[in-house]
Amino acid sequence: MGLNTELAPADVVRRQYLASAAGDLEALRATLAPDVEWTEMAGFPLAGTYRTPEGVTANVMEKLATEWESWVAHDDTYVVDGENVVVLARYTAHNRGTRKPLDVRVAHHFVVRGGLIVRFEQFVDTALVRDAAT
């Protein structure tokens, strides 16, 4: 029994947001299951499904940091049903190329088992993200 198995699903998800906001990719990877499936929505600049904690941070968080300044996912409302955690949030950032700001609402669906995130799916208005990037 690892330390994470003591945490409620919403607490595991909250740790992921805190690690992301702090830029602590090691702590973020510690919230993800070895076989995690992390899906960025079709139409989003990083669209696709990524596997393994290292694959998620390399293909999502590290790329966001190169393309966007001060990217933050502000989690504000949690809806929990067993292992399912839906978070209503907001992305804020500035695109490094265009200097345009981004401020968009987003919903994230996490599945947490054994104290680790096993699945993630993003829902966002991809047109607003694209507009800020072009």
Tab-separated table of N, CA and C in Angstrom:
chain	number	residue	atom	x	y	z
A	1	MET	N	0.840	-1.188	0.000
A	1	MET	CA	0.000	0.000	0.000
A	1	MET	C	0.881	1.244	0.000
A	2	GLY	N	0.807	1.975	-1.096
A	2	GLY	CA	1.585	3.204	-1.185
A	2	GLY	C	0.870	4.341	-0.482
A	3	LEU	N	1.559	5.417	-0.327
A	3	LEU	CA	1.022	6.598	0.341
A	3	LEU	C	-0.229	7.120	-0.361
A	4	ASN	N	-0.234	7.102	-1.708
A	4	ASN	CA	-1.349	7.674	-2.461
A	4	ASN	C	-2.666	6.947	-2.239
A	5	THR	N	-2.631	5.673	-1.845
A	5	THR	CA	-3.878	4.931	-1.684
A	5	THR	C	-4.703	5.481	-0.525
A	6	GLU	N	-4.104	6.296	0.328
A	6	GLU	CA	-4.832	6.894	1.447
A	6	GLU	C	-5.680	8.090	0.990
A	7	LEU	N	-5.355	8.656	-0.139
A	7	LEU	CA	-6.003	9.883	-0.578
A	7	LEU	C	-7.313	9.612	-1.306
A	8	ALA	N	-8.294	10.473	-1.056
A	8	ALA	CA	-9.550	10.425	-1.805
A	8	ALA	C	-9.277	10.861	-3.239
A	9	PRO	N	-10.087	10.377	-4.200
A	9	PRO	CA	-9.863	10.755	-5.607
A	9	PRO	C	-9.725	12.263	-5.833
A	10	ALA	N	-10.578	13.074	-5.201
A	10	ALA	CA	-10.483	14.530	-5.407
A	10	ALA	C	-9.155	15.079	-4.889
A	11	ASP	N	-8.632	14.496	-3.823
A	11	ASP	CA	-7.344	14.951	-3.279
A	11	ASP	C	-6.197	14.619	-4.222
A	12	VAL	N	-6.265	13.466	-4.879
A	12	VAL	CA	-5.242	13.085	-5.863
A	12	VAL	C	-5.268	14.080	-7.025
A	13	VAL	N	-6.469	14.393	-7.510
A	13	VAL	CA	-6.614	15.335	-8.620
A	13	VAL	C	-6.104	16.716	-8.210
A	14	ARG	N	-6.442	17.132	-6.996
A	14	ARG	CA	-5.984	18.452	-6.513
A	14	ARG	C	-4.464	18.495	-6.467
A	15	ARG	N	-3.814	17.427	-6.049
A	15	ARG	CA	-2.339	17.377	-6.045
A	15	ARG	C	-1.777	17.558	-7.446
A	16	GLN	N	-2.463	16.990	-8.435
A	16	GLN	CA	-2.036	17.133	-9.826
A	16	GLN	C	-2.091	18.591	-10.246
A	17	TYR	N	-3.181	19.302	-9.908
A	17	TYR	CA	-3.282	20.724	-10.271
A	17	TYR	C	-2.218	21.551	-9.556
A	18	LEU	N	-1.984	21.273	-8.287
A	18	LEU	CA	-0.970	22.017	-7.529
A	18	LEU	C	0.421	21.798	-8.111
A	19	ALA	N	0.731	20.559	-8.467
A	19	ALA	CA	2.037	20.252	-9.051
A	19	ALA	C	2.181	20.938	-10.405
A	20	SER	N	1.118	20.932	-11.192
A	20	SER	CA	1.146	21.581	-12.500
A	20	SER	C	1.376	23.082	-12.349
A	21	ALA	N	0.636	23.713	-11.444
A	21	ALA	CA	0.762	25.160	-11.236
A	21	ALA	C	2.164	25.530	-10.763
A	22	ALA	N	2.782	24.648	-9.982
A	22	ALA	CA	4.130	24.901	-9.455
A	22	ALA	C	5.217	24.542	-10.466
A	23	GLY	N	4.823	23.915	-11.582
A	23	GLY	CA	5.815	23.474	-12.556
A	23	GLY	C	6.630	22.294	-12.069
A	24	ASP	N	6.090	21.555	-11.101
A	24	ASP	CA	6.793	20.409	-10.513
A	24	ASP	C	6.363	19.139	-11.237
A	25	LEU	N	7.051	18.839	-12.335
A	25	LEU	CA	6.637	17.701	-13.159
A	25	LEU	C	6.863	16.370	-12.466
A	26	GLU	N	7.851	16.293	-11.593
A	26	GLU	CA	8.073	15.050	-10.843
A	26	GLU	C	6.881	14.768	-9.925
A	27	ALA	N	6.411	15.788	-9.224
A	27	ALA	CA	5.240	15.620	-8.348
A	27	ALA	C	3.988	15.323	-9.171
A	28	LEU	N	3.888	15.937	-10.335
A	28	LEU	CA	2.742	15.666	-11.196
A	28	LEU	C	2.757	14.211	-11.653
A	29	ARG	N	3.928	13.729	-12.105
A	29	ARG	CA	4.025	12.325	-12.543
A	29	ARG	C	3.667	11.372	-11.414
A	30	ALA	N	3.943	11.756	-10.172
A	30	ALA	CA	3.651	10.891	-9.023
A	30	ALA	C	2.152	10.705	-8.806
A	31	THR	N	1.314	11.555	-9.425
A	31	THR	CA	-0.144	11.398	-9.306
A	31	THR	C	-0.709	10.499	-10.391
A	32	LEU	N	0.129	10.104	-11.370
A	32	LEU	CA	-0.345	9.362	-12.542
A	32	LEU	C	0.016	7.881	-12.458
A	33	ALA	N	-0.936	7.030	-12.847
A	33	ALA	CA	-0.687	5.588	-12.896
A	33	ALA	C	0.323	5.285	-14.000
A	34	PRO	N	1.092	4.205	-13.853
A	34	PRO	CA	2.067	3.843	-14.900
A	34	PRO	C	1.430	3.659	-16.274
A	35	ASP	N	0.169	3.195	-16.301
A	35	ASP	CA	-0.531	2.962	-17.567
A	35	ASP	C	-1.601	4.029	-17.847
A	36	VAL	N	-1.393	5.242	-17.341
A	36	VAL	CA	-2.347	6.346	-17.512
A	36	VAL	C	-2.660	6.562	-18.994
A	37	GLU	N	-3.905	6.941	-19.264
A	37	GLU	CA	-4.320	7.379	-20.605
A	37	GLU	C	-4.791	8.822	-20.458
A	38	TRP	N	-4.076	9.750	-21.070
A	38	TRP	CA	-4.316	11.189	-20.927
A	38	TRP	C	-4.699	11.737	-22.293
A	39	THR	N	-5.947	12.194	-22.439
A	39	THR	CA	-6.439	12.624	-23.746
A	39	THR	C	-6.690	14.123	-23.784
A	40	GLU	N	-5.975	14.785	-24.686
A	40	GLU	CA	-6.199	16.195	-24.990
A	40	GLU	C	-7.171	16.226	-26.166
A	41	MET	N	-8.160	17.087	-26.102
A	41	MET	CA	-9.286	17.106	-27.026
A	41	MET	C	-8.879	17.354	-28.476
A	42	ALA	N	-9.585	16.699	-29.400
A	42	ALA	CA	-9.397	16.960	-30.832
A	42	ALA	C	-9.595	18.453	-31.080
A	43	GLY	N	-8.698	19.039	-31.865
A	43	GLY	CA	-8.761	20.474	-32.140
A	43	GLY	C	-7.863	21.286	-31.230
A	44	PHE	N	-7.485	20.726	-30.075
A	44	PHE	CA	-6.547	21.387	-29.161
A	44	PHE	C	-5.151	21.253	-29.769
A	45	PRO	N	-4.257	22.245	-29.575
A	45	PRO	CA	-2.933	22.158	-30.199
A	45	PRO	C	-2.171	20.860	-29.895
A	46	LEU	N	-2.393	20.272	-28.748
A	46	LEU	CA	-1.678	19.052	-28.363
A	46	LEU	C	-2.585	17.827	-28.408
A	47	ALA	N	-3.594	17.861	-29.275
A	47	ALA	CA	-4.593	16.786	-29.350
A	47	ALA	C	-3.941	15.415	-29.468
A	48	GLY	N	-4.531	14.463	-28.727
A	48	GLY	CA	-4.050	13.092	-28.788
A	48	GLY	C	-4.159	12.431	-27.436
A	49	THR	N	-3.849	11.143	-27.404
A	49	THR	CA	-3.846	10.392	-26.148
A	49	THR	C	-2.420	9.984	-25.846
A	50	TYR	N	-1.996	10.300	-24.642
A	50	TYR	CA	-0.624	10.037	-24.209
A	50	TYR	C	-0.648	9.025	-23.074
A	51	ARG	N	0.366	8.178	-23.048
A	51	ARG	CA	0.443	7.128	-22.033
A	51	ARG	C	1.764	7.235	-21.291
A	52	THR	N	1.770	6.756	-20.092
A	52	THR	CA	2.865	6.781	-19.110
A	52	THR	C	3.014	8.191	-18.541
A	53	PRO	N	3.377	8.290	-17.276
A	53	PRO	CA	3.570	9.613	-16.671
A	53	PRO	C	4.591	10.462	-17.442
A	54	GLU	N	5.685	9.839	-17.898
A	54	GLU	CA	6.710	10.580	-18.635
A	54	GLU	C	6.161	11.047	-19.983
A	55	GLY	N	5.354	10.210	-20.639
A	55	GLY	CA	4.756	10.590	-21.909
A	55	GLY	C	3.811	11.770	-21.766
A	56	VAL	N	3.058	11.796	-20.671
A	56	VAL	CA	2.124	12.898	-20.431
A	56	VAL	C	2.889	14.205	-20.220
A	57	THR	N	3.872	14.212	-19.331
A	57	THR	CA	4.555	15.477	-19.056
A	57	THR	C	5.387	15.942	-20.249
A	58	ALA	N	6.001	15.010	-20.989
A	58	ALA	CA	6.819	15.401	-22.146
A	58	ALA	C	5.963	15.954	-23.279
A	59	ASN	N	4.800	15.345	-23.514
A	59	ASN	CA	3.971	15.709	-24.659
A	59	ASN	C	2.910	16.759	-24.361
A	60	VAL	N	2.652	17.015	-23.081
A	60	VAL	CA	1.633	18.002	-22.736
A	60	VAL	C	2.257	19.163	-21.964
A	61	MET	N	2.649	18.947	-20.720
A	61	MET	CA	3.095	20.049	-19.873
A	61	MET	C	4.357	20.736	-20.408
A	62	GLU	N	5.337	19.945	-20.857
A	62	GLU	CA	6.577	20.556	-21.345
A	62	GLU	C	6.339	21.324	-22.643
A	63	LYS	N	5.465	20.818	-23.518
A	63	LYS	CA	5.162	21.530	-24.766
A	63	LYS	C	4.345	22.789	-24.501
A	64	LEU	N	3.393	22.707	-23.555
A	64	LEU	CA	2.631	23.909	-23.212
A	64	LEU	C	3.575	25.002	-22.726
A	65	ALA	N	4.569	24.631	-21.930
A	65	ALA	CA	5.502	25.611	-21.371
A	65	ALA	C	6.336	26.278	-22.460
A	66	THR	N	6.602	25.573	-23.561
A	66	THR	CA	7.395	26.188	-24.626
A	66	THR	C	6.544	27.105	-25.498
A	67	GLU	N	5.249	26.824	-25.609
A	67	GLU	CA	4.374	27.593	-26.492
A	67	GLU	C	3.596	28.698	-25.786
A	68	TRP	N	3.444	28.567	-24.448
A	68	TRP	CA	2.619	29.500	-23.683
A	68	TRP	C	3.390	29.985	-22.455
A	69	GLU	N	3.198	31.240	-22.133
A	69	GLU	CA	3.790	31.816	-20.934
A	69	GLU	C	2.751	31.789	-19.819
A	70	SER	N	3.173	31.387	-18.635
A	70	SER	CA	2.302	31.392	-17.441
A	70	SER	C	1.023	30.586	-17.636
A	71	TRP	N	1.140	29.420	-18.295
A	71	TRP	CA	-0.032	28.546	-18.468
A	71	TRP	C	-0.465	28.023	-17.104
A	72	VAL	N	-1.719	28.261	-16.747
A	72	VAL	CA	-2.248	27.744	-15.480
A	72	VAL	C	-3.652	27.207	-15.711
A	73	ALA	N	-3.920	26.043	-15.136
A	73	ALA	CA	-5.271	25.499	-15.075
A	73	ALA	C	-5.791	25.792	-13.673
A	74	HIS	N	-6.750	26.707	-13.591
A	74	HIS	CA	-7.332	27.123	-12.307
A	74	HIS	C	-8.528	26.223	-12.016
A	75	ASP	N	-8.370	25.284	-11.110
A	75	ASP	CA	-9.461	24.368	-10.753
A	75	ASP	C	-10.378	25.062	-9.755
A	76	ASP	N	-11.685	25.049	-10.028
A	76	ASP	CA	-12.559	25.712	-9.070
A	76	ASP	C	-13.724	24.875	-8.569
A	77	THR	N	-14.279	23.983	-9.375
A	77	THR	CA	-15.418	23.190	-8.921
A	77	THR	C	-15.143	21.717	-9.186
A	78	TYR	N	-15.318	20.912	-8.144
A	78	TYR	CA	-15.109	19.470	-8.246
A	78	TYR	C	-16.448	18.765	-8.097
A	79	VAL	N	-16.727	17.838	-9.009
A	79	VAL	CA	-17.905	16.983	-8.914
A	79	VAL	C	-17.380	15.549	-8.856
A	80	VAL	N	-17.667	14.871	-7.753
A	80	VAL	CA	-17.083	13.551	-7.524
A	80	VAL	C	-18.174	12.495	-7.469
A	81	ASP	N	-17.962	11.410	-8.205
A	81	ASP	CA	-18.855	10.255	-8.173
A	81	ASP	C	-17.965	9.025	-8.166
A	82	GLY	N	-17.661	8.517	-6.978
A	82	GLY	CA	-16.790	7.355	-6.849
A	82	GLY	C	-15.403	7.670	-7.372
A	83	GLU	N	-14.965	6.887	-8.362
A	83	GLU	CA	-13.624	7.079	-8.915
A	83	GLU	C	-13.581	8.186	-9.972
A	84	ASN	N	-14.747	8.737	-10.323
A	84	ASN	CA	-14.829	9.810	-11.324
A	84	ASN	C	-14.770	11.173	-10.653
A	85	VAL	N	-13.871	12.013	-11.155
A	85	VAL	CA	-13.747	13.382	-10.663
A	85	VAL	C	-13.809	14.306	-11.882
A	86	VAL	N	-14.840	15.151	-11.919
A	86	VAL	CA	-14.963	16.144	-12.981
A	86	VAL	C	-14.634	17.493	-12.362
A	87	VAL	N	-13.728	18.202	-13.016
A	87	VAL	CA	-13.306	19.506	-12.517
A	87	VAL	C	-13.654	20.565	-13.556
A	88	LEU	N	-14.385	21.580	-13.093
A	88	LEU	CA	-14.638	22.752	-13.922
A	88	LEU	C	-13.529	23.739	-13.599
A	89	ALA	N	-12.889	24.239	-14.634
A	89	ALA	CA	-11.692	25.041	-14.422
A	89	ALA	C	-11.598	26.127	-15.483
A	90	ARG	N	-10.466	26.823	-15.472
A	90	ARG	CA	-10.189	27.880	-16.437
A	90	ARG	C	-8.708	27.819	-16.773
A	91	TYR	N	-8.384	27.914	-18.065
A	91	TYR	CA	-6.994	28.055	-18.482
A	91	TYR	C	-6.706	29.542	-18.664
A	92	THR	N	-5.577	29.989	-18.149
A	92	THR	CA	-5.083	31.328	-18.465
A	92	THR	C	-3.631	31.205	-18.889
A	93	ALA	N	-3.259	32.036	-19.867
A	93	ALA	CA	-1.887	32.033	-20.373
A	93	ALA	C	-1.748	33.156	-21.391
A	94	HIS	N	-0.505	33.347	-21.855
A	94	HIS	CA	-0.211	34.222	-22.996
A	94	HIS	C	0.578	33.394	-23.991
A	95	ASN	N	0.174	33.451	-25.251
A	95	ASN	CA	0.908	32.725	-26.277
A	95	ASN	C	2.248	33.416	-26.518
A	96	ARG	N	3.320	32.627	-26.524
A	96	ARG	CA	4.662	33.201	-26.687
A	96	ARG	C	4.867	33.801	-28.076
A	97	GLY	N	4.231	33.232	-29.089
A	97	GLY	CA	4.410	33.721	-30.451
A	97	GLY	C	3.579	34.953	-30.760
A	98	THR	N	2.292	34.916	-30.389
A	98	THR	CA	1.377	36.012	-30.741
A	98	THR	C	1.271	37.074	-29.654
A	99	ARG	N	1.665	36.722	-28.425
A	99	ARG	CA	1.516	37.576	-27.235
A	99	ARG	C	0.039	37.755	-26.853
A	100	LYS	N	-0.877	37.025	-27.512
A	100	LYS	CA	-2.301	37.140	-27.189
A	100	LYS	C	-2.598	36.391	-25.892
A	101	PRO	N	-3.521	36.945	-25.089
A	101	PRO	CA	-3.914	36.256	-23.862
A	101	PRO	C	-4.921	35.146	-24.145
A	102	LEU	N	-4.948	34.174	-23.247
A	102	LEU	CA	-5.938	33.106	-23.286
A	102	LEU	C	-6.645	33.086	-21.939
A	103	ASP	N	-7.964	33.025	-21.970
A	103	ASP	CA	-8.773	32.893	-20.754
A	103	ASP	C	-10.012	32.117	-21.176
A	104	VAL	N	-10.017	30.806	-20.901
A	104	VAL	CA	-11.074	29.946	-21.426
A	104	VAL	C	-11.509	28.938	-20.373
A	105	ARG	N	-12.813	28.682	-20.339
A	105	ARG	CA	-13.352	27.673	-19.422
A	105	ARG	C	-13.045	26.285	-19.972
A	106	VAL	N	-12.925	25.325	-19.056
A	106	VAL	CA	-12.563	23.968	-19.434
A	106	VAL	C	-13.187	23.001	-18.430
A	107	ALA	N	-13.443	21.791	-18.889
A	107	ALA	CA	-13.871	20.704	-17.990
A	107	ALA	C	-12.887	19.558	-18.172
A	108	HIS	N	-12.501	18.969	-17.064
A	108	HIS	CA	-11.588	17.826	-17.068
A	108	HIS	C	-12.272	16.653	-16.381
A	109	HIS	N	-12.196	15.479	-16.997
A	109	HIS	CA	-12.725	14.262	-16.381
A	109	HIS	C	-11.556	13.353	-16.039
A	110	PHE	N	-11.401	13.085	-14.763
A	110	PHE	CA	-10.365	12.186	-14.263
A	110	PHE	C	-11.009	10.902	-13.750
A	111	VAL	N	-10.322	9.786	-13.913
A	111	VAL	CA	-10.683	8.535	-13.245
A	111	VAL	C	-9.497	8.192	-12.346
A	112	VAL	N	-9.787	8.014	-11.050
A	112	VAL	CA	-8.745	7.755	-10.053
A	112	VAL	C	-8.972	6.382	-9.443
A	113	ARG	N	-7.938	5.544	-9.498
A	113	ARG	CA	-8.002	4.211	-8.875
A	113	ARG	C	-6.729	3.985	-8.086
A	114	GLY	N	-6.879	3.446	-6.879
A	114	GLY	CA	-5.702	3.127	-6.068
A	114	GLY	C	-4.836	4.332	-5.792
A	115	GLY	N	-5.452	5.506	-5.691
A	115	GLY	CA	-4.695	6.708	-5.370
A	115	GLY	C	-3.939	7.308	-6.532
A	116	LEU	N	-4.209	6.845	-7.768
A	116	LEU	CA	-3.517	7.366	-8.943
A	116	LEU	C	-4.510	7.674	-10.060
A	117	ILE	N	-4.188	8.670	-10.870
A	117	ILE	CA	-5.013	9.015	-12.021
A	117	ILE	C	-4.739	7.988	-13.119
A	118	VAL	N	-5.787	7.272	-13.525
A	118	VAL	CA	-5.629	6.266	-14.581
A	118	VAL	C	-6.123	6.776	-15.935
A	119	ARG	N	-7.023	7.787	-15.902
A	119	ARG	CA	-7.542	8.311	-17.153
A	119	ARG	C	-7.872	9.786	-16.986
A	120	PHE	N	-7.642	10.538	-18.057
A	120	PHE	CA	-7.944	11.968	-18.095
A	120	PHE	C	-8.509	12.291	-19.461
A	121	GLU	N	-9.555	13.114	-19.493
A	121	GLU	CA	-10.087	13.614	-20.762
A	121	GLU	C	-10.400	15.090	-20.606
A	122	GLN	N	-9.948	15.865	-21.592
A	122	GLN	CA	-10.108	17.317	-21.591
A	122	GLN	C	-11.274	17.723	-22.484
A	123	PHE	N	-12.047	18.714	-22.035
A	123	PHE	CA	-13.112	19.329	-22.825
A	123	PHE	C	-12.883	20.833	-22.778
A	124	VAL	N	-12.683	21.462	-23.954
A	124	VAL	CA	-12.364	22.884	-23.988
A	124	VAL	C	-12.828	23.471	-25.321
A	125	ASP	N	-13.087	24.763	-25.346
A	125	ASP	CA	-13.423	25.453	-26.588
A	125	ASP	C	-12.118	25.648	-27.361
A	126	THR	N	-11.844	24.707	-28.260
A	126	THR	CA	-10.564	24.714	-28.953
A	126	THR	C	-10.419	25.917	-29.878
A	127	ALA	N	-11.520	26.501	-30.355
A	127	ALA	CA	-11.440	27.672	-31.228
A	127	ALA	C	-10.829	28.856	-30.478
A	128	LEU	N	-11.169	29.018	-29.212
A	128	LEU	CA	-10.601	30.118	-28.425
A	128	LEU	C	-9.097	29.927	-28.222
A	129	VAL	N	-8.677	28.679	-28.031
A	129	VAL	CA	-7.246	28.392	-27.875
A	129	VAL	C	-6.531	28.684	-29.194
A	130	ARG	N	-7.103	28.230	-30.280
A	130	ARG	CA	-6.508	28.459	-31.595
A	130	ARG	C	-6.428	29.950	-31.915
A	131	ASP	N	-7.475	30.705	-31.570
A	131	ASP	CA	-7.472	32.142	-31.824
A	131	ASP	C	-6.316	32.841	-31.090
A	132	ALA	N	-6.029	32.415	-29.876
A	132	ALA	CA	-4.938	33.022	-29.109
A	132	ALA	C	-3.573	32.648	-29.682
A	133	ALA	N	-3.510	31.524	-30.382
A	133	ALA	CA	-2.234	31.029	-30.901
A	133	ALA	C	-1.948	31.492	-32.334
A	134	THR	N	-2.935	32.157	-32.974
A	134	THR	CA	-2.724	32.557	-34.371
A	134	THR	C	-2.960	34.054	-34.557
